[in-house]
């Protein structure tokens, strides 16, 4: 039996109660990792105001009593808010990834993100606004780090100190020697032949440079979906599925929802390029459809199957449950999912009617209805 994860973080700054968000019964994953602990140890040796970047649950923000967290994730922000309250502390201010952090700090503690273009983008933005002499501490887990991590830092910040790895994690540090030497192009994109439309995405957007195979399979089968008046593109990424629904006249009104600030910003930009008279678009950054009062006749979804770096369908199953609550009577959820992730049990537990519209060797398309 897998052990239940500890929720008590002990670090040089003290002890903190940290729970993952969203919470689940008998949680096996901790709300911190060894990379967080390396950064907290490094913080002992320095002083001054701190900016925290990419903190997932507050493991950095709370011990460092950070004034500001720079993040792309609405789910991470909610986790930090809840854990701050749990520890009787004030939550830091949040600056979204699409905004510029203020240069009123002396130290930056950054968890290295999954996508290298996003890491490089963050370093370039920070180097362009932070004063010379700002200290940078960046850490990640060994199995997720690129061999190019230090080179990316050196390109933006100057000479980098590499620390010996410990507990399967590694840290890098640098002192900003001047302004950014290279400014990466923030947007990447591709032409989607299925709908004859060019989509762009900011650096932390899923599959921003090419059409992912799951979405391609769903696009190829959208002719099986009946036209409706209102729909939602849940976990929208660059907005591909919702834009396809508008172009193919499957819906008149679309809500695009994602927890990523960069995804919502990218979708806004892409939707603004769409010529579809008589249609309306709306946008929501948050934990799926939580907090959205509108109800829909159709929800389209290509759900994530990771929690951070961990392969886990918990996030996807939560989105399916949210979709069920957001549907009008007779409405339907249409999703594409990896074949090895069996959503059938969750769907049949949540919906009255469940059918598999299509399947190939990698993906399945499900349609689920209330009645």
Short mmCIF file of C-alpha atoms in Angstrom, two decimals:
data_model
loop_
_atom_site.label_atom_id
_atom_site.label_comp_id
_atom_site.label_asym_id
_atom_site.label_seq_id
_atom_site.Cartn_x
_atom_site.Cartn_y
_atom_site.Cartn_z
CA UNK A 1 0.00 0.00 0.00
CA UNK A 2 1.28 3.44 -0.93
CA UNK A 3 1.93 5.62 2.12
CA UNK A 4 -0.09 8.78 2.73
CA UNK A 5 2.10 11.85 2.20
CA UNK A 6 3.21 14.01 5.11
CA UNK A 7 1.73 17.51 5.28
CA UNK A 8 4.27 18.90 7.75
CA UNK A 9 7.17 20.75 6.12
CA UNK A 10 10.21 21.16 8.36
CA UNK A 11 12.81 23.57 6.98
CA UNK A 12 15.36 26.11 8.25
CA UNK A 13 12.62 28.76 8.44
CA UNK A 14 10.41 26.66 10.74
CA UNK A 15 7.52 24.21 10.42
CA UNK A 16 4.54 24.67 8.13
CA UNK A 17 1.38 22.71 7.41
CA UNK A 18 1.10 22.35 3.63
CA UNK A 19 -1.64 20.55 1.75
CA UNK A 20 -1.91 20.01 -1.95
CA UNK A 21 -4.67 21.63 -3.93
CA UNK A 22 -6.98 20.27 -5.09
CA UNK A 23 -7.23 18.01 -2.07
CA UNK A 24 -8.01 14.34 -2.36
CA UNK A 25 -8.54 11.53 0.09
CA UNK A 26 -5.36 9.70 1.19
CA UNK A 27 -3.04 11.97 -0.79
CA UNK A 28 0.24 10.25 -1.71
CA UNK A 29 2.06 13.31 -3.09
CA UNK A 30 3.68 15.94 -0.89
CA UNK A 31 3.13 19.67 -1.37
CA UNK A 32 6.90 20.20 -1.65
CA UNK A 33 9.97 18.48 -3.08
CA UNK A 34 13.72 18.35 -2.58
CA UNK A 35 14.22 21.27 -4.99
CA UNK A 36 12.13 23.46 -2.68
CA UNK A 37 14.28 22.40 0.28
CA UNK A 38 17.49 23.33 -1.55
CA UNK A 39 16.12 26.79 -2.24
CA UNK A 40 15.05 27.22 1.38
CA UNK A 41 18.52 26.24 2.56
CA UNK A 42 20.07 28.78 0.19
CA UNK A 43 17.78 31.46 1.55
CA UNK A 44 19.52 31.14 4.93
CA UNK A 45 22.72 32.52 3.46
CA UNK A 46 21.20 35.66 1.95
CA UNK A 47 19.07 38.58 3.07
CA UNK A 48 16.72 41.05 1.45
CA UNK A 49 13.32 41.12 -0.20
CA UNK A 50 12.40 37.97 -2.11
CA UNK A 51 10.44 37.25 -5.25
CA UNK A 52 9.21 33.67 -5.56
CA UNK A 53 8.61 32.19 -9.02
CA UNK A 54 6.60 29.06 -9.94
CA UNK A 55 5.74 28.00 -6.38
CA UNK A 56 3.08 25.26 -6.57
CA UNK A 57 1.61 25.08 -3.06
CA UNK A 58 3.42 27.63 -0.90
CA UNK A 59 6.50 25.62 0.06
CA UNK A 60 8.62 28.64 -0.91
CA UNK A 61 6.23 31.55 -0.45
CA UNK A 62 5.31 30.79 3.16
CA UNK A 63 8.74 30.04 4.68
CA UNK A 64 10.26 33.02 2.84
CA UNK A 65 7.29 35.27 3.72
CA UNK A 66 7.43 36.40 0.11
CA UNK A 67 5.72 39.63 -0.80
CA UNK A 68 5.06 38.45 -4.36
CA UNK A 69 4.61 35.19 -6.25
CA UNK A 70 5.06 35.29 -10.03
CA UNK A 71 2.99 32.45 -11.45
CA UNK A 72 1.09 31.25 -14.49
CA UNK A 73 -1.24 29.02 -12.53
CA UNK A 74 -4.59 29.88 -10.96
CA UNK A 75 -4.51 26.50 -9.21
CA UNK A 76 -1.12 27.28 -7.67
CA UNK A 77 -2.42 30.67 -6.54
CA UNK A 78 -5.41 29.01 -4.85
CA UNK A 79 -3.12 26.48 -3.17
CA UNK A 80 -0.96 29.26 -1.75
CA UNK A 81 -4.01 31.19 -0.55
CA UNK A 82 -5.40 28.15 1.25
CA UNK A 83 -2.08 27.16 2.80
CA UNK A 84 -1.42 30.73 3.93
CA UNK A 85 -4.76 30.70 5.75
CA UNK A 86 -4.01 27.25 7.18
CA UNK A 87 -0.82 28.64 8.75
CA UNK A 88 -2.35 31.93 9.88
CA UNK A 89 -0.20 33.89 7.44
CA UNK A 90 -0.89 36.59 4.88
CA UNK A 91 -0.89 35.37 1.31
CA UNK A 92 1.64 36.96 -1.06
CA UNK A 93 0.50 39.21 -3.87
CA UNK A 94 0.18 37.39 -7.20
CA UNK A 95 1.64 38.65 -10.45
CA UNK A 96 0.51 36.61 -13.45
CA UNK A 97 3.03 35.32 -15.96
CA UNK A 98 1.65 37.68 -18.59
CA UNK A 99 2.52 40.68 -16.41
CA UNK A 100 5.85 42.19 -15.43
CA UNK A 101 7.08 41.68 -11.83
CA UNK A 102 8.26 44.82 -10.07
CA UNK A 103 12.03 45.30 -9.61
CA UNK A 104 11.75 45.92 -5.85
CA UNK A 105 13.47 42.71 -4.71
CA UNK A 106 17.01 41.61 -3.91
CA UNK A 107 16.66 37.83 -4.32
CA UNK A 108 14.73 35.56 -6.66
CA UNK A 109 13.88 31.93 -5.84
CA UNK A 110 12.65 30.08 -8.92
CA UNK A 111 11.41 26.54 -9.35
CA UNK A 112 12.50 25.56 -12.86
CA UNK A 113 9.36 24.93 -14.96
CA UNK A 114 8.64 21.96 -17.18
CA UNK A 115 8.91 23.84 -20.49
CA UNK A 116 12.35 25.25 -21.35
CA UNK A 117 10.98 28.07 -23.56
CA UNK A 118 8.98 29.25 -20.56
CA UNK A 119 12.08 29.10 -18.32
CA UNK A 120 14.07 31.14 -20.83
CA UNK A 121 11.21 33.61 -21.21
CA UNK A 122 10.98 34.08 -17.45
CA UNK A 123 14.71 34.67 -17.08
CA UNK A 124 14.71 37.18 -19.93
CA UNK A 125 11.79 39.12 -18.44
CA UNK A 126 13.40 39.17 -15.01
CA UNK A 127 16.79 40.18 -16.37
CA UNK A 128 15.22 43.06 -18.26
CA UNK A 129 13.63 44.64 -15.16
CA UNK A 130 15.72 43.59 -12.16
CA UNK A 131 18.68 45.74 -11.08
CA UNK A 132 22.24 44.57 -11.56
CA UNK A 133 23.35 42.53 -8.56
CA UNK A 134 20.03 40.73 -8.05
CA UNK A 135 20.65 37.19 -6.82
CA UNK A 136 18.98 34.29 -8.64
CA UNK A 137 18.52 30.81 -7.15
CA UNK A 138 16.95 28.21 -9.45
CA UNK A 139 16.30 24.57 -8.61
CA UNK A 140 14.59 21.51 -9.99
CA UNK A 141 14.42 17.75 -9.68
CA UNK A 142 17.18 15.89 -11.52
CA UNK A 143 14.81 13.76 -13.59
CA UNK A 144 13.09 16.88 -14.95
CA UNK A 145 16.12 19.10 -15.55
CA UNK A 146 17.53 19.70 -19.00
CA UNK A 147 21.29 19.49 -19.60
CA UNK A 148 20.90 23.01 -21.00
CA UNK A 149 19.61 24.57 -17.77
CA UNK A 150 22.87 26.28 -16.80
CA UNK A 151 23.53 27.45 -20.37
CA UNK A 152 20.08 29.09 -20.53
CA UNK A 153 20.78 30.88 -17.25
CA UNK A 154 24.21 32.05 -18.41
CA UNK A 155 22.73 33.46 -21.60
CA UNK A 156 20.39 35.67 -19.60
CA UNK A 157 22.10 36.33 -16.28
CA UNK A 158 25.87 35.87 -16.58
CA UNK A 159 28.18 33.32 -14.88
CA UNK A 160 26.31 30.49 -13.14
CA UNK A 161 27.34 28.48 -10.10
CA UNK A 162 26.36 24.82 -10.29
CA UNK A 163 25.78 23.03 -6.99
CA UNK A 164 26.22 19.36 -6.29
CA UNK A 165 22.96 17.48 -6.54
CA UNK A 166 21.29 16.29 -3.35
CA UNK A 167 18.21 14.16 -2.76
CA UNK A 168 17.66 13.89 -6.52
CA UNK A 169 17.53 17.68 -6.89
CA UNK A 170 19.95 20.34 -8.08
CA UNK A 171 20.36 24.08 -7.66
CA UNK A 172 21.98 26.80 -9.74
CA UNK A 173 22.69 30.40 -8.76
CA UNK A 174 23.79 33.59 -10.50
CA UNK A 175 24.14 37.27 -9.80
CA UNK A 176 22.60 39.43 -12.50
CA UNK A 177 25.47 41.11 -14.33
CA UNK A 178 23.42 43.34 -16.61
CA UNK A 179 20.35 43.48 -18.82
CA UNK A 180 19.18 40.46 -20.81
CA UNK A 181 21.54 39.66 -23.66
CA UNK A 182 18.94 37.80 -25.68
CA UNK A 183 15.20 38.30 -25.83
CA UNK A 184 13.38 35.12 -26.94
CA UNK A 185 10.37 35.42 -29.19
CA UNK A 186 7.38 34.98 -26.85
CA UNK A 187 5.01 33.58 -29.46
CA UNK A 188 5.15 30.35 -31.44
CA UNK A 189 2.46 28.90 -33.65
CA UNK A 190 1.30 26.61 -36.41
CA UNK A 191 -1.28 26.47 -39.17
CA UNK A 192 -4.04 23.99 -38.40
CA UNK A 193 -5.10 22.57 -41.74
CA UNK A 194 -8.20 20.94 -40.26
CA UNK A 195 -9.81 24.37 -39.76
CA UNK A 196 -7.52 26.50 -41.97
CA UNK A 197 -6.48 28.71 -39.09
CA UNK A 198 -3.15 29.90 -37.68
CA UNK A 199 -2.87 29.58 -33.90
CA UNK A 200 -0.21 31.11 -31.68
CA UNK A 201 0.73 30.46 -28.07
CA UNK A 202 2.84 32.00 -25.32
CA UNK A 203 5.72 29.97 -23.86
CA UNK A 204 3.82 28.00 -21.19
CA UNK A 205 0.95 26.88 -23.44
CA UNK A 206 0.51 23.19 -24.21
CA UNK A 207 1.40 22.16 -27.77
CA UNK A 208 1.87 25.74 -28.96
CA UNK A 209 4.14 24.84 -31.90
CA UNK A 210 2.18 21.97 -33.44
CA UNK A 211 -1.22 20.32 -33.36
CA UNK A 212 -1.21 17.57 -30.74
CA UNK A 213 -2.42 14.19 -31.93
CA UNK A 214 -5.31 13.96 -29.47
CA UNK A 215 -6.81 17.26 -30.59
CA UNK A 216 -6.28 16.26 -34.23
CA UNK A 217 -8.27 13.08 -33.65
CA UNK A 218 -11.11 15.04 -32.03
CA UNK A 219 -11.16 17.58 -34.86
CA UNK A 220 -11.47 14.74 -37.35
CA UNK A 221 -14.59 13.54 -35.53
CA UNK A 222 -16.32 16.83 -34.71
CA UNK A 223 -18.83 16.18 -37.50
CA UNK A 224 -20.43 13.67 -35.10
CA UNK A 225 -21.31 16.48 -32.69
CA UNK A 226 -24.67 18.24 -33.03
CA UNK A 227 -24.68 22.07 -33.31
CA UNK A 228 -25.63 23.98 -30.15
CA UNK A 229 -26.04 27.56 -29.01
CA UNK A 230 -23.61 27.62 -26.07
CA UNK A 231 -20.43 25.65 -25.48
CA UNK A 232 -17.29 25.67 -23.35
CA UNK A 233 -13.74 24.79 -24.32
CA UNK A 234 -12.47 23.39 -21.02
CA UNK A 235 -8.67 23.33 -20.48
CA UNK A 236 -8.57 25.33 -23.69
CA UNK A 237 -4.80 25.78 -24.17
CA UNK A 238 -4.49 27.97 -27.26
CA UNK A 239 -8.26 27.78 -27.87
CA UNK A 240 -8.12 25.29 -30.73
CA UNK A 241 -11.28 23.28 -29.95
CA UNK A 242 -13.48 26.29 -29.24
CA UNK A 243 -12.26 28.13 -32.32
CA UNK A 244 -12.93 25.00 -34.37
CA UNK A 245 -16.48 24.88 -32.96
CA UNK A 246 -17.04 28.50 -33.99
CA UNK A 247 -15.54 28.05 -37.45
CA UNK A 248 -17.52 24.88 -38.09
CA UNK A 249 -20.71 26.53 -36.75
CA UNK A 250 -21.09 23.98 -33.96
CA UNK A 251 -21.76 26.77 -31.45
CA UNK A 252 -22.68 30.45 -31.41
CA UNK A 253 -21.28 31.28 -27.97
CA UNK A 254 -18.05 29.86 -26.54
CA UNK A 255 -16.48 30.17 -23.10
CA UNK A 256 -12.75 29.41 -23.11
CA UNK A 257 -11.51 28.22 -19.69
CA UNK A 258 -8.02 27.36 -18.47
CA UNK A 259 -6.03 27.67 -15.26
CA UNK A 260 -3.03 29.12 -17.13
CA UNK A 261 -2.77 32.89 -17.58
CA UNK A 262 -0.73 32.36 -20.74
CA UNK A 263 -3.31 29.95 -22.17
CA UNK A 264 -6.15 32.43 -21.65
CA UNK A 265 -4.09 35.30 -23.09
CA UNK A 266 -3.12 33.19 -26.12
CA UNK A 267 -6.73 32.16 -26.68
CA UNK A 268 -7.89 35.78 -26.52
CA UNK A 269 -5.37 36.68 -29.21
CA UNK A 270 -6.33 33.74 -31.41
CA UNK A 271 -10.07 34.33 -31.03
CA UNK A 272 -9.61 37.99 -31.95
CA UNK A 273 -8.34 36.86 -35.38
CA UNK A 274 -11.45 34.80 -36.05
CA UNK A 275 -14.06 36.16 -38.43
CA UNK A 276 -17.32 34.60 -37.27
CA UNK A 277 -20.22 37.07 -37.38
CA UNK A 278 -22.99 36.51 -34.86
CA UNK A 279 -20.79 34.62 -32.39
CA UNK A 280 -19.69 35.59 -28.88
CA UNK A 281 -16.63 34.61 -26.89
CA UNK A 282 -15.84 34.81 -23.18
CA UNK A 283 -12.75 33.83 -21.20
CA UNK A 284 -12.16 32.43 -17.71
CA UNK A 285 -8.90 31.80 -15.86
CA UNK A 286 -9.45 29.60 -12.85
CA UNK A 287 -9.79 26.06 -11.57
CA UNK A 288 -11.67 24.62 -14.52
CA UNK A 289 -15.28 25.82 -14.49
CA UNK A 290 -15.45 26.52 -10.76
CA UNK A 291 -16.99 29.93 -10.21
CA UNK A 292 -18.60 30.02 -13.68
CA UNK A 293 -22.36 30.54 -13.34
CA UNK A 294 -23.22 30.01 -17.00
CA UNK A 295 -24.57 26.62 -18.11
CA UNK A 296 -23.75 25.00 -21.45
CA UNK A 297 -25.25 22.64 -24.00
CA UNK A 298 -21.80 21.30 -24.92
CA UNK A 299 -18.41 21.05 -23.25
CA UNK A 300 -15.37 20.15 -25.33
CA UNK A 301 -12.28 18.95 -23.49
CA UNK A 302 -8.83 17.55 -24.10
CA UNK A 303 -7.94 17.07 -20.42
CA UNK A 304 -4.41 17.09 -19.00
CA UNK A 305 -3.06 13.82 -17.68
CA UNK A 306 -0.29 15.26 -15.49
CA UNK A 307 -0.15 16.86 -12.04
CA UNK A 308 2.98 18.94 -12.55
CA UNK A 309 5.55 16.41 -13.75
CA UNK A 310 3.60 13.39 -12.42
CA UNK A 311 1.43 11.30 -14.75
CA UNK A 312 -1.94 11.36 -13.00
CA UNK A 313 -5.50 11.53 -14.36
CA UNK A 314 -6.88 13.15 -11.19
CA UNK A 315 -6.91 16.60 -12.81
CA UNK A 316 -8.76 15.25 -15.83
CA UNK A 317 -11.37 13.45 -13.71
CA UNK A 318 -12.06 16.64 -11.76
CA UNK A 319 -12.67 18.49 -15.02
CA UNK A 320 -15.19 15.85 -16.09
CA UNK A 321 -17.09 16.30 -12.83
CA UNK A 322 -17.05 20.08 -13.27
CA UNK A 323 -18.36 19.69 -16.82
CA UNK A 324 -21.23 17.54 -15.55
CA UNK A 325 -22.28 20.30 -13.15
CA UNK A 326 -22.00 22.98 -15.84
CA UNK A 327 -24.18 21.27 -18.46
CA UNK A 328 -27.77 22.16 -19.18
CA UNK A 329 -30.35 19.33 -19.12
CA UNK A 330 -29.73 17.22 -22.21
CA UNK A 331 -26.28 18.74 -22.69
CA UNK A 332 -23.23 16.66 -23.53
CA UNK A 333 -19.54 16.46 -22.75
CA UNK A 334 -17.26 15.45 -25.63
CA UNK A 335 -13.67 14.70 -24.74
CA UNK A 336 -10.61 13.06 -26.17
CA UNK A 337 -8.34 11.11 -23.86
CA UNK A 338 -5.38 8.75 -24.01
CA UNK A 339 -6.64 5.20 -24.41
CA UNK A 340 -4.59 3.97 -21.44
CA UNK A 341 -6.50 6.36 -19.15
CA UNK A 342 -9.85 4.68 -18.63
CA UNK A 343 -12.32 7.48 -17.99
CA UNK A 344 -15.27 5.14 -18.48
CA UNK A 345 -15.76 4.51 -14.75
CA UNK A 346 -15.77 8.21 -13.89
CA UNK A 347 -18.05 9.05 -16.81
CA UNK A 348 -20.56 6.31 -16.04
CA UNK A 349 -20.59 7.33 -12.38
CA UNK A 350 -21.30 10.95 -13.30
CA UNK A 351 -23.50 10.78 -16.43
CA UNK A 352 -26.57 8.75 -17.35
CA UNK A 353 -25.53 7.99 -20.92
CA UNK A 354 -21.94 7.36 -22.02
CA UNK A 355 -20.78 6.30 -25.46
CA UNK A 356 -17.46 5.99 -27.24
CA UNK A 357 -17.67 7.99 -30.47
CA UNK A 358 -14.33 6.89 -31.91
CA UNK A 359 -11.07 5.20 -31.01
CA UNK A 360 -7.68 4.64 -32.56
CA UNK A 361 -4.51 3.05 -31.21
CA UNK A 362 -3.73 6.04 -28.95
CA UNK A 363 -6.93 7.94 -28.17
CA UNK A 364 -10.61 7.51 -27.46
CA UNK A 365 -13.37 10.08 -27.93
CA UNK A 366 -16.18 9.92 -25.40
CA UNK A 367 -19.58 11.54 -25.36
CA UNK A 368 -21.45 11.73 -22.06
CA UNK A 369 -24.96 13.09 -21.48
CA UNK A 370 -27.17 13.75 -18.50
CA UNK A 371 -30.28 12.34 -20.15
#
